[in-house]
Amino acid sequence: GENVEQHPSTLSVQEGDSAVIKCTYSDSASNYFPWYKQELGKRPQLIIDIRSNVGEKKDQRIAVTLNKTAKHFSLHITETQPEDSAVYFCAAPPDARGQNFVFGPGTRLSVLP
Amino acid sequence: GAGVSQSPSNKVTEKGKDVELRCDPISGHTALYWYRQSLGQGLEFLIYFQGNSAPDKSGLPSDRFSAERTGGSVSTLTIQRTQQEDSAVYLCASSGAGLAGRTTDTQYFGPGTRLTVL
């Protein structure tokens, strides 16, 4: 089945710096890649997603890049702010045998003031 | 409703008791998912519904766990004879229909039910 790895598991950056989180997936047929942000005690919420027909998508300070050949996609946060501190999860759709999304293990991002 | 809702928000039970958790998906969403999240951990997939059928039950931890969905809408997750290791936040998510049965749409999460088994 689909296997999603996510790195790093924890990341600390100074306010104003950039943060990059990378995910790799195994099923080359995967075609939709969302990123979720989960603040402490709250539900995961979609922050950005990308479909396989594009290589990059940007929304203000957040961007996602996709490399289908290498089967990895990355979340980029620029000009980080303390409110960006949260756990970030990537996900990939299932392979042909399954129907559930497979989530990465999460990255805990801390933005230090 | 405007979003996915879950009830109860918190449930404290004694070991050995049965519990039932409820999820109301976004109106019109055909796909519904249940996940479990232990403190500080990632999302553990439990079960997925497409309409009323559950094509993927592979994540259910044991036969004490079961789920059903009626009318293509509300779903209930039942845990029988609860154990302390069942303590976690149970999250429900829903999404629209995918193409050819494959799920490609964004999942929207409910607020979760925090289950504590004493």
mmCIF file with all atom_site columns, C-alpha atoms in Angstrom:
data_model
loop_
_atom_site.group_PDB
_atom_site.id
_atom_site.type_symbol
_atom_site.label_atom_id
_atom_site.label_alt_id
_atom_site.label_comp_id
_atom_site.label_asym_id
_atom_site.label_entity_id
_atom_site.label_seq_id
_atom_site.pdbx_PDB_ins_code
_atom_site.Cartn_x
_atom_site.Cartn_y
_atom_site.Cartn_z
_atom_site.occupancy
_atom_site.B_iso_or_equiv
_atom_site.pdbx_formal_charge
_atom_site.auth_seq_id
_atom_site.auth_comp_id
_atom_site.auth_asym_id
_atom_site.auth_atom_id
_atom_site.pdbx_PDB_model_num
ATOM 1   C CA . GLY A 1 1   ? 0.000   0.000  0.000   1.00 0.00 ? 1   GLY A CA 1
ATOM 2   C CA . GLU A 1 2   ? 0.860   3.666  -0.051  1.00 0.00 ? 2   GLU A CA 1
ATOM 3   C CA . ASN A 1 3   ? 3.671   4.681  2.277   1.00 0.00 ? 3   ASN A CA 1
ATOM 4   C CA . VAL A 1 4   ? 4.214   8.312  3.265   1.00 0.00 ? 4   VAL A CA 1
ATOM 5   C CA . GLU A 1 5   ? 7.318   9.522  5.060   1.00 0.00 ? 5   GLU A CA 1
ATOM 6   C CA . GLN A 1 6   ? 7.719   13.017 6.463   1.00 0.00 ? 6   GLN A CA 1
ATOM 7   C CA . HIS A 1 7   ? 10.844  14.902 7.554   1.00 0.00 ? 7   HIS A CA 1
ATOM 8   C CA . PRO A 1 8   ? 11.846  16.408 9.848   1.00 0.00 ? 8   PRO A CA 1
ATOM 9   C CA . SER A 1 9   ? 9.760   15.241 12.793  1.00 0.00 ? 9   SER A CA 1
ATOM 10  C CA . THR A 1 10  ? 10.478  18.473 14.661  1.00 0.00 ? 10  THR A CA 1
ATOM 11  C CA . LEU A 1 11  ? 11.632  21.827 13.359  1.00 0.00 ? 11  LEU A CA 1
ATOM 12  C CA . SER A 1 12  ? 12.503  25.027 15.209  1.00 0.00 ? 12  SER A CA 1
ATOM 13  C CA . VAL A 1 13  ? 13.058  28.289 13.351  1.00 0.00 ? 13  VAL A CA 1
ATOM 14  C CA . GLN A 1 14  ? 13.469  31.904 14.318  1.00 0.00 ? 14  GLN A CA 1
ATOM 15  C CA . GLU A 1 15  ? 10.589  34.215 13.571  1.00 0.00 ? 15  GLU A CA 1
ATOM 16  C CA . GLY A 1 16  ? 10.977  35.582 10.065  1.00 0.00 ? 16  GLY A CA 1
ATOM 17  C CA . ASP A 1 17  ? 12.982  32.632 8.775   1.00 0.00 ? 17  ASP A CA 1
ATOM 18  C CA . SER A 1 18  ? 11.682  30.038 6.328   1.00 0.00 ? 18  SER A CA 1
ATOM 19  C CA . ALA A 1 19  ? 10.594  26.493 7.126   1.00 0.00 ? 19  ALA A CA 1
ATOM 20  C CA . VAL A 1 20  ? 10.557  23.528 4.769   1.00 0.00 ? 20  VAL A CA 1
ATOM 21  C CA . ILE A 1 21  ? 8.914   20.162 5.428   1.00 0.00 ? 21  ILE A CA 1
ATOM 22  C CA . LYS A 1 22  ? 9.297   17.302 2.986   1.00 0.00 ? 22  LYS A CA 1
ATOM 23  C CA . CYS A 1 23  ? 7.182   14.236 2.322   1.00 0.00 ? 23  CYS A CA 1
ATOM 24  C CA . THR A 1 24  ? 7.865   11.241 0.131   1.00 0.00 ? 24  THR A CA 1
ATOM 25  C CA . TYR A 1 25  ? 5.294   8.790  -1.149  1.00 0.00 ? 25  TYR A CA 1
ATOM 26  C CA . SER A 1 26  ? 5.456   5.388  -2.785  1.00 0.00 ? 26  SER A CA 1
ATOM 27  C CA . ASP A 1 27  ? 2.529   5.086  -5.207  1.00 0.00 ? 27  ASP A CA 1
ATOM 28  C CA . SER A 1 28  ? 3.327   6.758  -8.513  1.00 0.00 ? 28  SER A CA 1
ATOM 29  C CA . ALA A 1 29  ? -0.379  6.913  -9.348  1.00 0.00 ? 29  ALA A CA 1
ATOM 30  C CA . SER A 1 30  ? -1.029  9.356  -6.508  1.00 0.00 ? 30  SER A CA 1
ATOM 31  C CA . ASN A 1 31  ? -2.359  12.611 -7.905  1.00 0.00 ? 31  ASN A CA 1
ATOM 32  C CA . TYR A 1 32  ? -3.476  14.820 -5.024  1.00 0.00 ? 32  TYR A CA 1
ATOM 33  C CA . PHE A 1 33  ? -1.356  16.029 -2.116  1.00 0.00 ? 33  PHE A CA 1
ATOM 34  C CA . PRO A 1 34  ? -2.817  18.079 0.729   1.00 0.00 ? 34  PRO A CA 1
ATOM 35  C CA . TRP A 1 35  ? -1.107  19.637 3.733   1.00 0.00 ? 35  TRP A CA 1
ATOM 36  C CA . TYR A 1 36  ? -2.908  19.981 7.035   1.00 0.00 ? 36  TYR A CA 1
ATOM 37  C CA . LYS A 1 37  ? -2.074  22.162 10.025  1.00 0.00 ? 37  LYS A CA 1
ATOM 38  C CA . GLN A 1 38  ? -3.094  21.109 13.508  1.00 0.00 ? 38  GLN A CA 1
ATOM 39  C CA . GLU A 1 39  ? -2.779  23.584 16.340  1.00 0.00 ? 39  GLU A CA 1
ATOM 40  C CA . LEU A 1 40  ? -2.648  22.291 19.878  1.00 0.00 ? 40  LEU A CA 1
ATOM 41  C CA . GLY A 1 41  ? -5.994  20.865 20.921  1.00 0.00 ? 41  GLY A CA 1
ATOM 42  C CA . LYS A 1 42  ? -7.662  21.638 17.604  1.00 0.00 ? 42  LYS A CA 1
ATOM 43  C CA . ARG A 1 43  ? -8.701  19.704 14.532  1.00 0.00 ? 43  ARG A CA 1
ATOM 44  C CA . PRO A 1 44  ? -6.460  19.327 11.459  1.00 0.00 ? 44  PRO A CA 1
ATOM 45  C CA . GLN A 1 45  ? -7.260  21.947 8.837   1.00 0.00 ? 45  GLN A CA 1
ATOM 46  C CA . LEU A 1 46  ? -6.268  22.040 5.194   1.00 0.00 ? 46  LEU A CA 1
ATOM 47  C CA . ILE A 1 47  ? -3.825  24.845 4.447   1.00 0.00 ? 47  ILE A CA 1
ATOM 48  C CA . ILE A 1 48  ? -2.807  24.094 0.885   1.00 0.00 ? 48  ILE A CA 1
ATOM 49  C CA . ASP A 1 49  ? -3.001  21.290 -1.636  1.00 0.00 ? 49  ASP A CA 1
ATOM 50  C CA . ILE A 1 50  ? -1.593  20.465 -5.033  1.00 0.00 ? 50  ILE A CA 1
ATOM 51  C CA . ARG A 1 51  ? -2.666  18.229 -7.872  1.00 0.00 ? 51  ARG A CA 1
ATOM 52  C CA . SER A 1 52  ? -0.251  16.310 -10.029 1.00 0.00 ? 52  SER A CA 1
ATOM 53  C CA . ASN A 1 53  ? -0.743  18.412 -13.123 1.00 0.00 ? 53  ASN A CA 1
ATOM 54  C CA . VAL A 1 54  ? 1.224   21.303 -11.596 1.00 0.00 ? 54  VAL A CA 1
ATOM 55  C CA . GLY A 1 55  ? 4.637   21.516 -10.011 1.00 0.00 ? 55  GLY A CA 1
ATOM 56  C CA . GLU A 1 56  ? 4.108   24.376 -7.597  1.00 0.00 ? 56  GLU A CA 1
ATOM 57  C CA . LYS A 1 57  ? 1.292   26.244 -5.908  1.00 0.00 ? 57  LYS A CA 1
ATOM 58  C CA . LYS A 1 58  ? 1.544   29.308 -3.740  1.00 0.00 ? 58  LYS A CA 1
ATOM 59  C CA . ASP A 1 59  ? -0.815  31.020 -1.320  1.00 0.00 ? 59  ASP A CA 1
ATOM 60  C CA . GLN A 1 60  ? 0.673   34.088 0.334   1.00 0.00 ? 60  GLN A CA 1
ATOM 61  C CA . ARG A 1 61  ? 3.442   32.831 2.658   1.00 0.00 ? 61  ARG A CA 1
ATOM 62  C CA . ILE A 1 62  ? 2.755   29.171 1.999   1.00 0.00 ? 62  ILE A CA 1
ATOM 63  C CA . ALA A 1 63  ? 3.815   27.172 -1.037  1.00 0.00 ? 63  ALA A CA 1
ATOM 64  C CA . VAL A 1 64  ? 3.871   23.523 -1.997  1.00 0.00 ? 64  VAL A CA 1
ATOM 65  C CA . THR A 1 65  ? 6.159   21.991 -4.598  1.00 0.00 ? 65  THR A CA 1
ATOM 66  C CA . LEU A 1 66  ? 5.736   18.592 -6.190  1.00 0.00 ? 66  LEU A CA 1
ATOM 67  C CA . ASN A 1 67  ? 8.336   16.406 -7.872  1.00 0.00 ? 67  ASN A CA 1
ATOM 68  C CA . LYS A 1 68  ? 6.486   13.477 -9.398  1.00 0.00 ? 68  LYS A CA 1
ATOM 69  C CA . THR A 1 69  ? 9.614   11.844 -10.766 1.00 0.00 ? 69  THR A CA 1
ATOM 70  C CA . ALA A 1 70  ? 11.213  11.699 -7.343  1.00 0.00 ? 70  ALA A CA 1
ATOM 71  C CA . LYS A 1 71  ? 7.834   11.140 -5.621  1.00 0.00 ? 71  LYS A CA 1
ATOM 72  C CA . HIS A 1 72  ? 8.172   13.876 -3.082  1.00 0.00 ? 72  HIS A CA 1
ATOM 73  C CA . PHE A 1 73  ? 6.378   17.088 -2.221  1.00 0.00 ? 73  PHE A CA 1
ATOM 74  C CA . SER A 1 74  ? 7.347   19.855 0.137   1.00 0.00 ? 74  SER A CA 1
ATOM 75  C CA . LEU A 1 75  ? 5.686   22.570 2.193   1.00 0.00 ? 75  LEU A CA 1
ATOM 76  C CA . HIS A 1 76  ? 7.439   25.927 2.290   1.00 0.00 ? 76  HIS A CA 1
ATOM 77  C CA . ILE A 1 77  ? 6.529   28.616 4.807   1.00 0.00 ? 77  ILE A CA 1
ATOM 78  C CA . THR A 1 78  ? 8.265   31.957 4.412   1.00 0.00 ? 78  THR A CA 1
ATOM 79  C CA . GLU A 1 79  ? 8.508   34.833 6.903   1.00 0.00 ? 79  GLU A CA 1
ATOM 80  C CA . THR A 1 80  ? 7.404   32.523 9.695   1.00 0.00 ? 80  THR A CA 1
ATOM 81  C CA . GLN A 1 81  ? 5.345   33.914 12.550  1.00 0.00 ? 81  GLN A CA 1
ATOM 82  C CA . PRO A 1 82  ? 4.655   32.521 16.035  1.00 0.00 ? 82  PRO A CA 1
ATOM 83  C CA . GLU A 1 83  ? 1.123   31.562 14.956  1.00 0.00 ? 83  GLU A CA 1
ATOM 84  C CA . ASP A 1 84  ? 2.649   29.183 12.419  1.00 0.00 ? 84  ASP A CA 1
ATOM 85  C CA . SER A 1 85  ? 3.698   26.994 15.360  1.00 0.00 ? 85  SER A CA 1
ATOM 86  C CA . ALA A 1 86  ? 1.717   23.755 15.000  1.00 0.00 ? 86  ALA A CA 1
ATOM 87  C CA . VAL A 1 87  ? 1.963   20.177 13.794  1.00 0.00 ? 87  VAL A CA 1
ATOM 88  C CA . TYR A 1 88  ? 1.870   19.830 10.022  1.00 0.00 ? 88  TYR A CA 1
ATOM 89  C CA . PHE A 1 89  ? 0.706   16.658 8.294   1.00 0.00 ? 89  PHE A CA 1
ATOM 90  C CA . CYS A 1 90  ? 1.107   15.732 4.657   1.00 0.00 ? 90  CYS A CA 1
ATOM 91  C CA . ALA A 1 91  ? -1.119  13.139 3.005   1.00 0.00 ? 91  ALA A CA 1
ATOM 92  C CA . ALA A 1 92  ? -1.265  11.158 -0.191  1.00 0.00 ? 92  ALA A CA 1
ATOM 93  C CA . PRO A 1 93  ? -4.204  9.348  -1.732  1.00 0.00 ? 93  PRO A CA 1
ATOM 94  C CA . PRO A 1 94  ? -4.183  5.587  -1.624  1.00 0.00 ? 94  PRO A CA 1
ATOM 95  C CA . ASP A 1 95  ? -2.866  3.167  -4.178  1.00 0.00 ? 95  ASP A CA 1
ATOM 96  C CA . ALA A 1 96  ? -5.231  1.156  -6.341  1.00 0.00 ? 96  ALA A CA 1
ATOM 97  C CA . ARG A 1 97  ? -5.870  -1.326 -3.532  1.00 0.00 ? 97  ARG A CA 1
ATOM 98  C CA . GLY A 1 98  ? -6.965  1.083  -0.839  1.00 0.00 ? 98  GLY A CA 1
ATOM 99  C CA . GLN A 1 99  ? -9.284  4.027  -0.598  1.00 0.00 ? 99  GLN A CA 1
ATOM 100 C CA . ASN A 1 100 ? -8.155  5.902  2.444   1.00 0.00 ? 100 ASN A CA 1
ATOM 101 C CA . PHE A 1 101 ? -5.725  8.783  2.505   1.00 0.00 ? 101 PHE A CA 1
ATOM 102 C CA . VAL A 1 102 ? -2.387  7.969  4.066   1.00 0.00 ? 102 VAL A CA 1
ATOM 103 C CA . PHE A 1 103 ? -1.068  10.654 6.375   1.00 0.00 ? 103 PHE A CA 1
ATOM 104 C CA . GLY A 1 104 ? 2.543   11.320 7.213   1.00 0.00 ? 104 GLY A CA 1
ATOM 105 C CA . PRO A 1 105 ? 3.566   11.113 10.875  1.00 0.00 ? 105 PRO A CA 1
ATOM 106 C CA . GLY A 1 106 ? 3.615   14.897 11.265  1.00 0.00 ? 106 GLY A CA 1
ATOM 107 C CA . THR A 1 107 ? 6.188   17.644 11.818  1.00 0.00 ? 107 THR A CA 1
ATOM 108 C CA . ARG A 1 108 ? 6.082   19.790 14.931  1.00 0.00 ? 108 ARG A CA 1
ATOM 109 C CA . LEU A 1 109 ? 7.079   23.304 13.911  1.00 0.00 ? 109 LEU A CA 1
ATOM 110 C CA . SER A 1 110 ? 8.085   25.798 16.567  1.00 0.00 ? 110 SER A CA 1
ATOM 111 C CA . VAL A 1 111 ? 8.616   29.426 15.575  1.00 0.00 ? 111 VAL A CA 1
ATOM 112 C CA . LEU A 1 112 ? 10.741  31.145 18.179  1.00 0.00 ? 112 LEU A CA 1
ATOM 113 C CA . PRO A 1 113 ? 10.184  34.872 18.796  1.00 0.00 ? 113 PRO A CA 1
ATOM 114 C CA . GLY B 2 1   ? -24.555 21.942 8.704   1.00 0.00 ? 1   GLY B CA 1
ATOM 115 C CA . ALA B 2 2   ? -21.638 24.175 7.859   1.00 0.00 ? 2   ALA B CA 1
ATOM 116 C CA . GLY B 2 3   ? -18.988 21.695 8.916   1.00 0.00 ? 3   GLY B CA 1
ATOM 117 C CA . VAL B 2 4   ? -18.360 18.252 10.309  1.00 0.00 ? 4   VAL B CA 1
ATOM 118 C CA . SER B 2 5   ? -19.713 17.847 13.827  1.00 0.00 ? 5   SER B CA 1
ATOM 119 C CA . GLN B 2 6   ? -19.003 15.183 16.393  1.00 0.00 ? 6   GLN B CA 1
ATOM 120 C CA . SER B 2 7   ? -20.582 14.234 19.672  1.00 0.00 ? 7   SER B CA 1
ATOM 121 C CA . PRO B 2 8   ? -19.899 14.026 22.472  1.00 0.00 ? 8   PRO B CA 1
ATOM 122 C CA . SER B 2 9   ? -16.927 16.348 22.621  1.00 0.00 ? 9   SER B CA 1
ATOM 123 C CA . ASN B 2 10  ? -15.644 14.547 25.692  1.00 0.00 ? 10  ASN B CA 1
ATOM 124 C CA . LYS B 2 11  ? -16.416 11.098 27.045  1.00 0.00 ? 11  LYS B CA 1
ATOM 125 C CA . VAL B 2 12  ? -15.126 9.591  30.250  1.00 0.00 ? 12  VAL B CA 1
ATOM 126 C CA . THR B 2 13  ? -15.945 5.952  30.803  1.00 0.00 ? 13  THR B CA 1
ATOM 127 C CA . GLU B 2 14  ? -14.927 3.049  32.958  1.00 0.00 ? 14  GLU B CA 1
ATOM 128 C CA . LYS B 2 15  ? -12.897 0.167  31.642  1.00 0.00 ? 15  LYS B CA 1
ATOM 129 C CA . GLY B 2 16  ? -15.158 -2.527 30.243  1.00 0.00 ? 16  GLY B CA 1
ATOM 130 C CA . LYS B 2 17  ? -18.025 -0.224 29.290  1.00 0.00 ? 17  LYS B CA 1
ATOM 131 C CA . ASP B 2 18  ? -19.213 0.292  25.718  1.00 0.00 ? 18  ASP B CA 1
ATOM 132 C CA . VAL B 2 19  ? -19.126 3.729  24.107  1.00 0.00 ? 19  VAL B CA 1
ATOM 133 C CA . GLU B 2 20  ? -20.696 5.158  20.993  1.00 0.00 ? 20  GLU B CA 1
ATOM 134 C CA . LEU B 2 21  ? -19.257 8.140  19.142  1.00 0.00 ? 21  LEU B CA 1
ATOM 135 C CA . ARG B 2 22  ? -21.216 10.066 16.552  1.00 0.00 ? 22  ARG B CA 1
ATOM 136 C CA . CYS B 2 23  ? -20.172 11.953 13.421  1.00 0.00 ? 23  CYS B CA 1
ATOM 137 C CA . ASP B 2 24  ? -22.315 14.239 11.267  1.00 0.00 ? 24  ASP B CA 1
ATOM 138 C CA . PRO B 2 25  ? -20.509 14.897 7.978   1.00 0.00 ? 25  PRO B CA 1
ATOM 139 C CA . ILE B 2 26  ? -20.861 17.903 5.738   1.00 0.00 ? 26  ILE B CA 1
ATOM 140 C CA . SER B 2 27  ? -24.141 17.657 3.859   1.00 0.00 ? 27  SER B CA 1
ATOM 141 C CA . GLY B 2 28  ? -23.647 15.969 0.491   1.00 0.00 ? 28  GLY B CA 1
ATOM 142 C CA . HIS B 2 29  ? -20.276 14.454 1.282   1.00 0.00 ? 29  HIS B CA 1
ATOM 143 C CA . THR B 2 30  ? -20.279 10.798 0.326   1.00 0.00 ? 30  THR B CA 1
ATOM 144 C CA . ALA B 2 31  ? -16.971 9.788  1.883   1.00 0.00 ? 31  ALA B CA 1
ATOM 145 C CA . LEU B 2 32  ? -16.513 9.569  5.653   1.00 0.00 ? 32  LEU B CA 1
ATOM 146 C CA . TYR B 2 33  ? -13.420 8.626  7.621   1.00 0.00 ? 33  TYR B CA 1
ATOM 147 C CA . TRP B 2 34  ? -12.651 7.802  11.223  1.00 0.00 ? 34  TRP B CA 1
ATOM 148 C CA . TYR B 2 35  ? -9.198  8.374  12.697  1.00 0.00 ? 35  TYR B CA 1
ATOM 149 C CA . ARG B 2 36  ? -7.692  7.994  16.135  1.00 0.00 ? 36  ARG B CA 1
ATOM 150 C CA . GLN B 2 37  ? -5.086  10.354 17.509  1.00 0.00 ? 37  GLN B CA 1
ATOM 151 C CA . SER B 2 38  ? -3.256  9.626  20.721  1.00 0.00 ? 38  SER B CA 1
ATOM 152 C CA . LEU B 2 39  ? -1.656  12.501 22.613  1.00 0.00 ? 39  LEU B CA 1
ATOM 153 C CA . GLY B 2 40  ? 1.164   13.999 20.589  1.00 0.00 ? 40  GLY B CA 1
ATOM 154 C CA . GLN B 2 41  ? 0.860   11.392 17.872  1.00 0.00 ? 41  GLN B CA 1
ATOM 155 C CA . GLY B 2 42  ? -0.200  11.313 14.230  1.00 0.00 ? 42  GLY B CA 1
ATOM 156 C CA . LEU B 2 43  ? -3.469  10.298 12.639  1.00 0.00 ? 43  LEU B CA 1
ATOM 157 C CA . GLU B 2 44  ? -4.237  6.578  12.814  1.00 0.00 ? 44  GLU B CA 1
ATOM 158 C CA . PHE B 2 45  ? -6.724  5.541  10.123  1.00 0.00 ? 45  PHE B CA 1
ATOM 159 C CA . LEU B 2 46  ? -9.575  3.373  11.403  1.00 0.00 ? 46  LEU B CA 1
ATOM 160 C CA . ILE B 2 47  ? -12.259 3.014  8.732   1.00 0.00 ? 47  ILE B CA 1
ATOM 161 C CA . TYR B 2 48  ? -13.553 4.635  5.560   1.00 0.00 ? 48  TYR B CA 1
ATOM 162 C CA . PHE B 2 49  ? -17.125 4.792  4.236   1.00 0.00 ? 49  PHE B CA 1
ATOM 163 C CA . GLN B 2 50  ? -18.231 5.515  0.682   1.00 0.00 ? 50  GLN B CA 1
ATOM 164 C CA . GLY B 2 51  ? -21.954 6.036  1.037   1.00 0.00 ? 51  GLY B CA 1
ATOM 165 C CA . ASN B 2 52  ? -23.167 3.433  3.516   1.00 0.00 ? 52  ASN B CA 1
ATOM 166 C CA . SER B 2 53  ? -20.601 0.801  2.650   1.00 0.00 ? 53  SER B CA 1
ATOM 167 C CA . ALA B 2 54  ? -17.174 0.446  4.224   1.00 0.00 ? 54  ALA B CA 1
ATOM 168 C CA . PRO B 2 55  ? -14.730 -0.703 1.553   1.00 0.00 ? 55  PRO B CA 1
ATOM 169 C CA . ASP B 2 56  ? -11.787 -0.278 3.887   1.00 0.00 ? 56  ASP B CA 1
ATOM 170 C CA . LYS B 2 57  ? -11.952 -1.476 7.493   1.00 0.00 ? 57  LYS B CA 1
ATOM 171 C CA . SER B 2 58  ? -8.300  -2.309 7.620   1.00 0.00 ? 58  SER B CA 1
ATOM 172 C CA . GLY B 2 59  ? -7.485  0.154  10.369  1.00 0.00 ? 59  GLY B CA 1
ATOM 173 C CA . LEU B 2 60  ? -9.862  -1.099 13.039  1.00 0.00 ? 60  LEU B CA 1
ATOM 174 C CA . PRO B 2 61  ? -7.554  -2.199 15.909  1.00 0.00 ? 61  PRO B CA 1
ATOM 175 C CA . SER B 2 62  ? -9.645  -5.135 17.104  1.00 0.00 ? 62  SER B CA 1
ATOM 176 C CA . ASP B 2 63  ? -13.085 -6.713 16.878  1.00 0.00 ? 63  ASP B CA 1
ATOM 177 C CA . ARG B 2 64  ? -14.152 -4.505 19.789  1.00 0.00 ? 64  ARG B CA 1
ATOM 178 C CA . PHE B 2 65  ? -14.328 -1.653 17.283  1.00 0.00 ? 65  PHE B CA 1
ATOM 179 C CA . SER B 2 66  ? -17.161 -1.331 14.791  1.00 0.00 ? 66  SER B CA 1
ATOM 180 C CA . ALA B 2 67  ? -18.724 1.447  12.776  1.00 0.00 ? 67  ALA B CA 1
ATOM 181 C CA . GLU B 2 68  ? -21.796 1.976  10.731  1.00 0.00 ? 68  GLU B CA 1
ATOM 182 C CA . ARG B 2 69  ? -23.249 4.671  8.542   1.00 0.00 ? 69  ARG B CA 1
ATOM 183 C CA . THR B 2 70  ? -26.897 5.025  7.701   1.00 0.00 ? 70  THR B CA 1
ATOM 184 C CA . GLY B 2 71  ? -28.615 7.060  5.014   1.00 0.00 ? 71  GLY B CA 1
ATOM 185 C CA . GLY B 2 72  ? -25.261 8.038  3.601   1.00 0.00 ? 72  GLY B CA 1
ATOM 186 C CA . SER B 2 73  ? -24.926 10.599 6.362   1.00 0.00 ? 73  SER B CA 1
ATOM 187 C CA . VAL B 2 74  ? -24.451 10.085 10.104  1.00 0.00 ? 74  VAL B CA 1
ATOM 188 C CA . SER B 2 75  ? -21.902 7.563  11.270  1.00 0.00 ? 75  SER B CA 1
ATOM 189 C CA . THR B 2 76  ? -21.361 5.966  14.653  1.00 0.00 ? 76  THR B CA 1
ATOM 190 C CA . LEU B 2 77  ? -18.177 4.387  15.922  1.00 0.00 ? 77  LEU B CA 1
ATOM 191 C CA . THR B 2 78  ? -18.754 1.851  18.684  1.00 0.00 ? 78  THR B CA 1
ATOM 192 C CA . ILE B 2 79  ? -16.088 0.570  21.035  1.00 0.00 ? 79  ILE B CA 1
ATOM 193 C CA . GLN B 2 80  ? -17.111 -2.394 23.137  1.00 0.00 ? 80  GLN B CA 1
ATOM 194 C CA . ARG B 2 81  ? -15.503 -3.377 26.424  1.00 0.00 ? 81  ARG B CA 1
ATOM 195 C CA . THR B 2 82  ? -13.282 -0.305 26.423  1.00 0.00 ? 82  THR B CA 1
ATOM 196 C CA . GLN B 2 83  ? -9.683  -0.594 27.552  1.00 0.00 ? 83  GLN B CA 1
ATOM 197 C CA . GLN B 2 84  ? -7.357  2.110  28.853  1.00 0.00 ? 84  GLN B CA 1
ATOM 198 C CA . GLU B 2 85  ? -5.344  1.986  25.634  1.00 0.00 ? 85  GLU B CA 1
ATOM 199 C CA . ASP B 2 86  ? -8.473  3.131  23.780  1.00 0.00 ? 86  ASP B CA 1
ATOM 200 C CA . SER B 2 87  ? -8.067  6.567  25.346  1.00 0.00 ? 87  SER B CA 1
ATOM 201 C CA . ALA B 2 88  ? -7.455  9.036  22.526  1.00 0.00 ? 88  ALA B CA 1
ATOM 202 C CA . VAL B 2 89  ? -9.118  11.707 20.421  1.00 0.00 ? 89  VAL B CA 1
ATOM 203 C CA . TYR B 2 90  ? -11.338 10.166 17.772  1.00 0.00 ? 90  TYR B CA 1
ATOM 204 C CA . LEU B 2 91  ? -11.575 12.343 14.675  1.00 0.00 ? 91  LEU B CA 1
ATOM 205 C CA . CYS B 2 92  ? -14.096 12.095 11.887  1.00 0.00 ? 92  CYS B CA 1
ATOM 206 C CA . ALA B 2 93  ? -13.613 13.616 8.441   1.00 0.00 ? 93  ALA B CA 1
ATOM 207 C CA . SER B 2 94  ? -15.725 13.820 5.321   1.00 0.00 ? 94  SER B CA 1
ATOM 208 C CA . SER B 2 95  ? -15.074 14.552 1.672   1.00 0.00 ? 95  SER B CA 1
ATOM 209 C CA . GLY B 2 96  ? -16.901 14.692 -1.635  1.00 0.00 ? 96  GLY B CA 1
ATOM 210 C CA . ALA B 2 97  ? -17.046 11.828 -4.098  1.00 0.00 ? 97  ALA B CA 1
ATOM 211 C CA . GLY B 2 98  ? -13.869 10.859 -5.868  1.00 0.00 ? 98  GLY B CA 1
ATOM 212 C CA . LEU B 2 99  ? -13.385 9.672  -9.424  1.00 0.00 ? 99  LEU B CA 1
ATOM 213 C CA . ALA B 2 100 ? -13.938 5.971  -10.169 1.00 0.00 ? 100 ALA B CA 1
ATOM 214 C CA . GLY B 2 101 ? -14.229 5.211  -6.472  1.00 0.00 ? 101 GLY B CA 1
ATOM 215 C CA . ARG B 2 102 ? -10.840 6.691  -5.635  1.00 0.00 ? 102 ARG B CA 1
ATOM 216 C CA . THR B 2 103 ? -10.760 9.367  -3.036  1.00 0.00 ? 103 THR B CA 1
ATOM 217 C CA . THR B 2 104 ? -9.047  12.516 -4.163  1.00 0.00 ? 104 THR B CA 1
ATOM 218 C CA . ASP B 2 105 ? -11.047 15.261 -2.523  1.00 0.00 ? 105 ASP B CA 1
ATOM 219 C CA . THR B 2 106 ? -10.076 17.331 0.471   1.00 0.00 ? 106 THR B CA 1
ATOM 220 C CA . GLN B 2 107 ? -11.008 15.920 3.844   1.00 0.00 ? 107 GLN B CA 1
ATOM 221 C CA . TYR B 2 108 ? -12.689 18.215 6.340   1.00 0.00 ? 108 TYR B CA 1
ATOM 222 C CA . PHE B 2 109 ? -12.260 17.246 9.946   1.00 0.00 ? 109 PHE B CA 1
ATOM 223 C CA . GLY B 2 110 ? -14.631 17.443 12.861  1.00 0.00 ? 110 GLY B CA 1
ATOM 224 C CA . PRO B 2 111 ? -13.551 18.742 16.280  1.00 0.00 ? 111 PRO B CA 1
ATOM 225 C CA . GLY B 2 112 ? -13.069 15.228 17.610  1.00 0.00 ? 112 GLY B CA 1
ATOM 226 C CA . THR B 2 113 ? -14.273 13.288 20.637  1.00 0.00 ? 113 THR B CA 1
ATOM 227 C CA . ARG B 2 114 ? -11.807 12.987 23.484  1.00 0.00 ? 114 ARG B CA 1
ATOM 228 C CA . LEU B 2 115 ? -12.274 9.551  25.022  1.00 0.00 ? 115 LEU B CA 1
ATOM 229 C CA . THR B 2 116 ? -10.840 8.779  28.435  1.00 0.00 ? 116 THR B CA 1
ATOM 230 C CA . VAL B 2 117 ? -11.068 5.261  29.777  1.00 0.00 ? 117 VAL B CA 1
ATOM 231 C CA . LEU B 2 118 ? -10.440 5.038  33.506  1.00 0.00 ? 118 LEU B CA 1
#
